[in-house]
CSV table of C-alpha atoms in Angstrom, one decimal:
chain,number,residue,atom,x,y,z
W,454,UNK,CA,0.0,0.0,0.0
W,455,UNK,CA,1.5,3.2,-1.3
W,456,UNK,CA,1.5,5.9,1.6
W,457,UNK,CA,1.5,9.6,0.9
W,458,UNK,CA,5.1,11.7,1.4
W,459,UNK,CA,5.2,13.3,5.4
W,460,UNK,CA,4.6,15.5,6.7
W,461,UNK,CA,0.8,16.0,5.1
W,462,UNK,CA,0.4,19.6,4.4
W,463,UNK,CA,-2.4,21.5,5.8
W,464,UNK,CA,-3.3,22.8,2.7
W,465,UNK,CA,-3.3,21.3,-0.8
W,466,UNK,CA,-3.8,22.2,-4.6
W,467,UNK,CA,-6.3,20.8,-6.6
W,468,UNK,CA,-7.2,21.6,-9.8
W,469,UNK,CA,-5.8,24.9,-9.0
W,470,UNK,CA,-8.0,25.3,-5.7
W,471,UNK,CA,-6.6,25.3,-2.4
W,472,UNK,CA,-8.4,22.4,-0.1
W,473,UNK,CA,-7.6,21.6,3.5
W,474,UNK,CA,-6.5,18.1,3.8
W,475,UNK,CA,-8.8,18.1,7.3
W,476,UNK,CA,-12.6,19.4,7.5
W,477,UNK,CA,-14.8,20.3,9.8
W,478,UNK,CA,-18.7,18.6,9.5
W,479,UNK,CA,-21.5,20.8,10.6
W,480,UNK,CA,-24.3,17.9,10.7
W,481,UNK,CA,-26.6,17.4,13.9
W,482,UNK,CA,-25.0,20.7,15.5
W,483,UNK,CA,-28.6,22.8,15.6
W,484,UNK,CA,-28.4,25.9,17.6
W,485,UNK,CA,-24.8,25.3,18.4
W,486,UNK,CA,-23.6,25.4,14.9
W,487,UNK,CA,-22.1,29.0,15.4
W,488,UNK,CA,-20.8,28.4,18.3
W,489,UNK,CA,-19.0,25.1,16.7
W,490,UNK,CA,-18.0,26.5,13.9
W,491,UNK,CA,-16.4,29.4,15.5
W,492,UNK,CA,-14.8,27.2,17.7
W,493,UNK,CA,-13.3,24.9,15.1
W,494,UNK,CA,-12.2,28.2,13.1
W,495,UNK,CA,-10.3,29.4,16.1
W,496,UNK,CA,-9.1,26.1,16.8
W,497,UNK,CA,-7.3,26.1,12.7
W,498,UNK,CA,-9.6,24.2,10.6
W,499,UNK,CA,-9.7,26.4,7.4
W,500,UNK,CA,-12.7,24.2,5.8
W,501,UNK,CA,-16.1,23.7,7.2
W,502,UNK,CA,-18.7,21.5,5.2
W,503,UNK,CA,-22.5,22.0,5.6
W,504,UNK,CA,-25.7,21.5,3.4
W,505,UNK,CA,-28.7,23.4,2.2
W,506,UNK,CA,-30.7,20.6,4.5
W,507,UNK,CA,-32.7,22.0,7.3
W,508,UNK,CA,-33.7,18.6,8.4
W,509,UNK,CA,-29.5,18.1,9.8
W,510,UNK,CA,-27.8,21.1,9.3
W,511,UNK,CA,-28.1,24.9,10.0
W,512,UNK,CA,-26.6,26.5,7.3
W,513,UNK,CA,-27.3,29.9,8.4
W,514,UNK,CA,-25.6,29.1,11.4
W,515,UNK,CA,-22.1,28.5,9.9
W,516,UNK,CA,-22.5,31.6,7.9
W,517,UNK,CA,-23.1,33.6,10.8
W,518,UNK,CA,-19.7,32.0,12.3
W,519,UNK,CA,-17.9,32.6,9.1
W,520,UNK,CA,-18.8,36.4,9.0
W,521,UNK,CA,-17.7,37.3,12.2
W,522,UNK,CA,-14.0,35.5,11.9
W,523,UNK,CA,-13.8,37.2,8.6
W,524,UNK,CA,-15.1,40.6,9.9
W,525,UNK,CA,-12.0,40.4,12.6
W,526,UNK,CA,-9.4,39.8,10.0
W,527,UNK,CA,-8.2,36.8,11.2
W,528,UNK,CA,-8.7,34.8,7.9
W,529,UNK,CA,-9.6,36.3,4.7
W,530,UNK,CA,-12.2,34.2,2.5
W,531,UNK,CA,-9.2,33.5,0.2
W,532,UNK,CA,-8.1,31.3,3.0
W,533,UNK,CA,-11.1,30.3,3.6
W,534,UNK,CA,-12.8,26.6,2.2
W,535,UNK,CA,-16.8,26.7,2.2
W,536,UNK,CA,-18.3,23.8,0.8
W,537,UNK,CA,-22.6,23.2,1.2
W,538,UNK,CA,-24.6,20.5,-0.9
W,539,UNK,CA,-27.6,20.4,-3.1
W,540,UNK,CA,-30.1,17.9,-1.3
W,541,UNK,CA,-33.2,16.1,-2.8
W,542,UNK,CA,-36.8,17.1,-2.1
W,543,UNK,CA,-36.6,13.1,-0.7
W,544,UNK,CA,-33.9,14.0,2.0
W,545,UNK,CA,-35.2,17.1,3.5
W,546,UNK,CA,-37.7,18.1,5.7
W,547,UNK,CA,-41.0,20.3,5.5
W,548,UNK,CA,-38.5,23.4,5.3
W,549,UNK,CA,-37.4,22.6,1.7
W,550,UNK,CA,-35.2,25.5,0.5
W,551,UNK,CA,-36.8,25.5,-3.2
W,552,UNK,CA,-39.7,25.1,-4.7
W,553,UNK,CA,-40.1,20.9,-5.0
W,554,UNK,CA,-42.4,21.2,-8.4
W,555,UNK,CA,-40.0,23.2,-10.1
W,556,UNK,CA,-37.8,21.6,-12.9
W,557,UNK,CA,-34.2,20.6,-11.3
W,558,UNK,CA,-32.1,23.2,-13.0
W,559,UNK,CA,-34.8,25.8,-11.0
W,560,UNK,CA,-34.0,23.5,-7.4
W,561,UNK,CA,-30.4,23.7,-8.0
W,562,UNK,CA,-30.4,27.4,-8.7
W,563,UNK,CA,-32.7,28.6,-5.7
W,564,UNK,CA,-31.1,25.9,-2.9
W,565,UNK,CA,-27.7,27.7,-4.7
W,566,UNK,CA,-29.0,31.4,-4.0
W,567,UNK,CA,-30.3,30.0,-0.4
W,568,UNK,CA,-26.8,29.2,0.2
W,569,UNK,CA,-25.1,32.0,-1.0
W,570,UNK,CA,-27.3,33.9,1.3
W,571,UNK,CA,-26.8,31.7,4.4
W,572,UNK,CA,-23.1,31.9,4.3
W,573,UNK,CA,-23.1,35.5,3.2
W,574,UNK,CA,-20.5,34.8,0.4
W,575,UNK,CA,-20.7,35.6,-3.2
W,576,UNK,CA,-19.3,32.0,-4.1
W,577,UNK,CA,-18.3,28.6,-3.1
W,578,UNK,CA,-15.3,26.4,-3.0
W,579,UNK,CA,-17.2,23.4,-3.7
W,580,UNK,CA,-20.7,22.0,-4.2
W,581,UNK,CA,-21.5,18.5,-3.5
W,582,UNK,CA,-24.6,16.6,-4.6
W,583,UNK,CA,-25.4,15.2,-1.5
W,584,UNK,CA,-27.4,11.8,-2.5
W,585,UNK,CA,-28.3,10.3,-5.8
W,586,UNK,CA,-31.6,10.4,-6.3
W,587,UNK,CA,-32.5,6.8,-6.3
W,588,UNK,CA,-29.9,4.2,-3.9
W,589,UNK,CA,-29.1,2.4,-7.0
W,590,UNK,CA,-28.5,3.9,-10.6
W,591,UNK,CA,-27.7,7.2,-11.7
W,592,UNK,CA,-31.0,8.1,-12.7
W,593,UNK,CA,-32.3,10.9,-14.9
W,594,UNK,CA,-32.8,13.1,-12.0
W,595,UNK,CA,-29.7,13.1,-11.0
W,596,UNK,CA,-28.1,14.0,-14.4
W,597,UNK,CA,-30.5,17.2,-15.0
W,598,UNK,CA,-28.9,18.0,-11.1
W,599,UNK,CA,-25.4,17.7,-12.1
W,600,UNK,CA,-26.0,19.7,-15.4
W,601,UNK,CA,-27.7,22.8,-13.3
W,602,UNK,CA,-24.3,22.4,-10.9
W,603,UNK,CA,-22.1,22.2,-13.6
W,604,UNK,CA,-23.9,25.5,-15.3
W,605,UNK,CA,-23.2,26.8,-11.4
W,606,UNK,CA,-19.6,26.2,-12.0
W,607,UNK,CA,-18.5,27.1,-15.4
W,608,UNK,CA,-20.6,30.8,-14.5
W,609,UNK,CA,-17.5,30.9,-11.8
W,610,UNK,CA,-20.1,30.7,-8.8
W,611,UNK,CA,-18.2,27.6,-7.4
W,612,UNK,CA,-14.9,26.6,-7.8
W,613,UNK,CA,-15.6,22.6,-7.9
W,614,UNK,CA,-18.2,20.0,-7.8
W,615,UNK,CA,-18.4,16.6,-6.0
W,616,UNK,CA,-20.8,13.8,-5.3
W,617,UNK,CA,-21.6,12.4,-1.9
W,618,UNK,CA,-23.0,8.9,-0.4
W,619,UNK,CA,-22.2,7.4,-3.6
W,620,UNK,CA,-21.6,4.2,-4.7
W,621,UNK,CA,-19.5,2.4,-6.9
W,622,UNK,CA,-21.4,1.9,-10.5
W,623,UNK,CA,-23.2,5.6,-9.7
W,624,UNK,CA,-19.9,7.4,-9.3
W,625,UNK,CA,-18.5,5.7,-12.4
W,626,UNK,CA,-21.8,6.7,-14.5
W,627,UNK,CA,-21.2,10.4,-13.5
W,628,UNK,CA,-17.8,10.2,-14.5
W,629,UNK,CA,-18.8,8.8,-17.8
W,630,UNK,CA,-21.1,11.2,-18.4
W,631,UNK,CA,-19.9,14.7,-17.1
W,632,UNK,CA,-18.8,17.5,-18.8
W,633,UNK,CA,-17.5,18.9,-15.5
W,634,UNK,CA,-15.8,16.2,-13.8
W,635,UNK,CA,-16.2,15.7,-10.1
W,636,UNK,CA,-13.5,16.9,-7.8
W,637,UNK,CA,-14.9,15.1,-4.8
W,638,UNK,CA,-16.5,12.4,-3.5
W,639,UNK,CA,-17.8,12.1,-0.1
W,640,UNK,CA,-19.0,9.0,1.5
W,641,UNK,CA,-19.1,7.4,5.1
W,642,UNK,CA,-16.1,5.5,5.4
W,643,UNK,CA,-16.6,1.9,6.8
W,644,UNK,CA,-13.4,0.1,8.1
W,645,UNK,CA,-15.6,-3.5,6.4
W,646,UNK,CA,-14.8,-2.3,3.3
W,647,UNK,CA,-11.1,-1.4,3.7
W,648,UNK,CA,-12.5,2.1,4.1
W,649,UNK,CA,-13.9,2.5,1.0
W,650,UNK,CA,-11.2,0.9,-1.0
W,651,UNK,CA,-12.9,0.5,-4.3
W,652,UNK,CA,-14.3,4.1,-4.2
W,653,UNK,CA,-11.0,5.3,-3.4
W,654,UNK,CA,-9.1,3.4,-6.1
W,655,UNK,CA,-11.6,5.1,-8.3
W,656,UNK,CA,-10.8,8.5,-7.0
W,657,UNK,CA,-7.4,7.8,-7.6
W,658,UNK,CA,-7.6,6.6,-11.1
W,659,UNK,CA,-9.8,10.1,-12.1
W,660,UNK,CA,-7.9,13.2,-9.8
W,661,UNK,CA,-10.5,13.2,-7.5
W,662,UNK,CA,-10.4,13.9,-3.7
W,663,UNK,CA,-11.8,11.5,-1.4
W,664,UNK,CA,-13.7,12.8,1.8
W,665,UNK,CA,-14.1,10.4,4.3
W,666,UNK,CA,-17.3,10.8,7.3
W,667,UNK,CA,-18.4,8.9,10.0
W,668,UNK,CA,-14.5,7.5,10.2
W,669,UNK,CA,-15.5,7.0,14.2
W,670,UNK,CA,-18.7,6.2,14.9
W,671,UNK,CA,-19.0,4.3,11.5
W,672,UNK,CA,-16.5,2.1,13.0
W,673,UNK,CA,-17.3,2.0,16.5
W,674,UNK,CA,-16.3,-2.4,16.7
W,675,UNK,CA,-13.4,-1.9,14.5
W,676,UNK,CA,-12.2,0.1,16.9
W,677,UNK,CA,-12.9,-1.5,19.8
W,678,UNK,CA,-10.1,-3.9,18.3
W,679,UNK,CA,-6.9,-4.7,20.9
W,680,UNK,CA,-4.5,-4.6,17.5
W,681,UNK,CA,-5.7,-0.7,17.2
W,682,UNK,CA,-5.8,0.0,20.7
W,683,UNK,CA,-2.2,-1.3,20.3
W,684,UNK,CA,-1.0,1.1,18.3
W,685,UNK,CA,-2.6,3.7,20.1
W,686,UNK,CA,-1.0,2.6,23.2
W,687,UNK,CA,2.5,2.3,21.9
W,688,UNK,CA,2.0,5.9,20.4
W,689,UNK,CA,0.8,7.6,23.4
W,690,UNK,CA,-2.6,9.5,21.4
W,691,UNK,CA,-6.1,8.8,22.1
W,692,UNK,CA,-7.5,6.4,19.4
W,693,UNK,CA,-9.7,9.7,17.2
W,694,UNK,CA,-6.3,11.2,16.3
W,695,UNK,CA,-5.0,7.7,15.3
W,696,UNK,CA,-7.8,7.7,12.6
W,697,UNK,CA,-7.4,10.8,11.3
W,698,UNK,CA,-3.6,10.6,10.8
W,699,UNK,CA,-4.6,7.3,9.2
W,700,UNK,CA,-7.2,8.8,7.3
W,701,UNK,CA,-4.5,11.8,6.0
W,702,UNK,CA,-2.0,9.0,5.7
W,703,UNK,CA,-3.4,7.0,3.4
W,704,UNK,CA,-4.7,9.7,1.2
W,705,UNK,CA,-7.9,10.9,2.1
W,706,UNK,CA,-9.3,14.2,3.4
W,707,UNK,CA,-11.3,13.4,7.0
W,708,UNK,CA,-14.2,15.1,8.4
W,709,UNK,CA,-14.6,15.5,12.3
W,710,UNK,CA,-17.8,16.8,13.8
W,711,UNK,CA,-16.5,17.1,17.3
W,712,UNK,CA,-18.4,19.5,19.9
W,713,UNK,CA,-15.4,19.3,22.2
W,714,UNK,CA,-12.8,22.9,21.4
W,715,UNK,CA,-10.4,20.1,23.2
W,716,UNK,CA,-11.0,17.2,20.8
W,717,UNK,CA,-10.5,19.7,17.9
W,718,UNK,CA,-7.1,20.7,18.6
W,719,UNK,CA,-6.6,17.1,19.4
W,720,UNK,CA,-8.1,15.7,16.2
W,721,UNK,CA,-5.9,18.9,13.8
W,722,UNK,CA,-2.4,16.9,15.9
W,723,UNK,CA,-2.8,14.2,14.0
W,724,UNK,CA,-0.4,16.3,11.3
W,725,UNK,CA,2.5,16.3,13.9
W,726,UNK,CA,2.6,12.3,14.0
W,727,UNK,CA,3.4,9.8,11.2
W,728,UNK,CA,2.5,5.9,11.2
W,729,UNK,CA,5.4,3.4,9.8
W,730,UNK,CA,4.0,0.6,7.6
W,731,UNK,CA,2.8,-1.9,10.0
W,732,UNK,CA,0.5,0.5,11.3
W,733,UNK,CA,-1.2,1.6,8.5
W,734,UNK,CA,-1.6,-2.3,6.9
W,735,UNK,CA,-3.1,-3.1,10.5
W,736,UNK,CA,-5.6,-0.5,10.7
W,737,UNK,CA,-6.8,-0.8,6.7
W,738,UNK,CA,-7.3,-4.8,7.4
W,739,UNK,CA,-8.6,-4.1,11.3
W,740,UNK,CA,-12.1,-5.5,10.4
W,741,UNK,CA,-10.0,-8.7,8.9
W,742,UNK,CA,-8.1,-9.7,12.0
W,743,UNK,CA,-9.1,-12.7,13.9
W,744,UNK,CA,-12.7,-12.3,15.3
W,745,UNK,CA,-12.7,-11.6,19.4
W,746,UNK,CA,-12.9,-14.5,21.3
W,747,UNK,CA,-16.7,-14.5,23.0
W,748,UNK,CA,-17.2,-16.2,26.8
């Protein structure tokens, strides 16, 4: 398994973007998204991910946040990574931010301008499709959304597209049929499938960033694992930052959604470690090893 060159910088080029290698996930936060995402900001994440979906994020919350560190001069939006997500009619709530019986070019632009409006920005960094429409397939929905993002992006109101809880043959039909090509995809990463192995080859093959979720409580047995808690052991960290640097490690670009200022800071240290070989092959197999022997 080919491991990236150390150290992992903060902050990468892609397709002549900036991306921080480490985000920070604004799901589930409610009326403390603000107050979270101030608190990551100060803490020296430089990209925060959200959604235009009422029903498990607050969008207008991070925007807030994002205009008072901006306002002190702390970080300019040039160093600043916003990235939000077009969700389908099926995945939100009663507080849909479009009209549902318009065409899907007219959803994508008005959950856009919602956006825009939330994070009080004139443009963002990136703009996910947050689900397929269907679980399997890349359906026809899904292609009139990806043309209406694509319009988004070659008008210059976002930098770069991506596709999230994806799977395999869906992110290979959007490859195959895009004119814009995604830049990410963003799925939960589950430790049973070599964290997303196949996905991630994929990625690989076609420049595109992988962003890993749920790295922690996806894998909540995995890590319960005495070859993991090993390692963590031997390198003196709690077992969240031994993920992330494993996550970084090994290529991808982790999410945390942490509520803890401590955790954060902890979580953003897993730059100053590095994990020889042994590691690494121990933790991408973990949910291989030899099951735990039961009384």
């Amino acid at each position: 398994m080919a491991l990236t060159t150390h150290p992992i910088d903060r902050v990468i080029e892609h397709r002549g973007v900036d991306i921080p290698t480490f985000l920070y996930g604004t799901a589930w936060k409610e009326d403390e998204t603000e107050a979270l995402t101030r608190k990551a900001l100060d803490s020296g994440f430089l990209g925060i991910d959200t959604a235009n979906q009422r029903r498990h994020y607050n969008e207008a919350g991070v925007g807030e946040a994002v205009r008072q560190v901006l306002a002190e001069g702390r970080l300019g939006r040039s160093n600043l990574f916003l990235q939000s997500k077009f969700t389908f009619a099926s995945g939100q709530d009663h507080r849909i931010p479009y009209d549902p019986l318009a065409e899907y070019a007219v959803q994508v632009k008005q959950s856009f301008q919602s956006t825009l409006e939330h994070l009080q920005t004139d443009t963002l960094d990136s703009y996910i499709l947050h689900a397929p429409a269907t679980a399997l397939g890349w359906s026809k929905a899904d292609c009139e959304v990806w043309r209406a993002m694509e319009t988004l992006q070659k008008s210059g109101a976002v930098r770069l597209l991506g596709v999230s809880n994806v799977e395999l043959d869906q992110l290979k039909k959007l490859i195959e049929l895009a004119e814009v090509k995604p830049a990410f995809v963003q799925n939960r990463c589950y430790a049973y499938t070599c964290w997303d192995h196949e996905i991630r080859r994929i990625c690989r093959t076609h420049d595109i960033l992988y962003q890993g979720f749920s790295l922690l409580t996806a894998n909540a047995l995995e890590l319960t694992r005495p070859e993991i808690q090993a390692i963590a052991r031997r390198l003196g960290c709690p077992l969240t930052r031994l993920v992330f640097r494993f996550a970084l490690q090994s290529g991808m670009i982790p999410l945390t959604g942490t509520t803890d200022p401590g955790h954060m800071a902890d979580d953003l240290a897993a730059y100053d470690m590095e994990l020889d070989e042994a590691a690494m092959e121990t933790i991408e197999q973990i949910a291989f090893t030899k099951p735990l022997s039961r009384p």
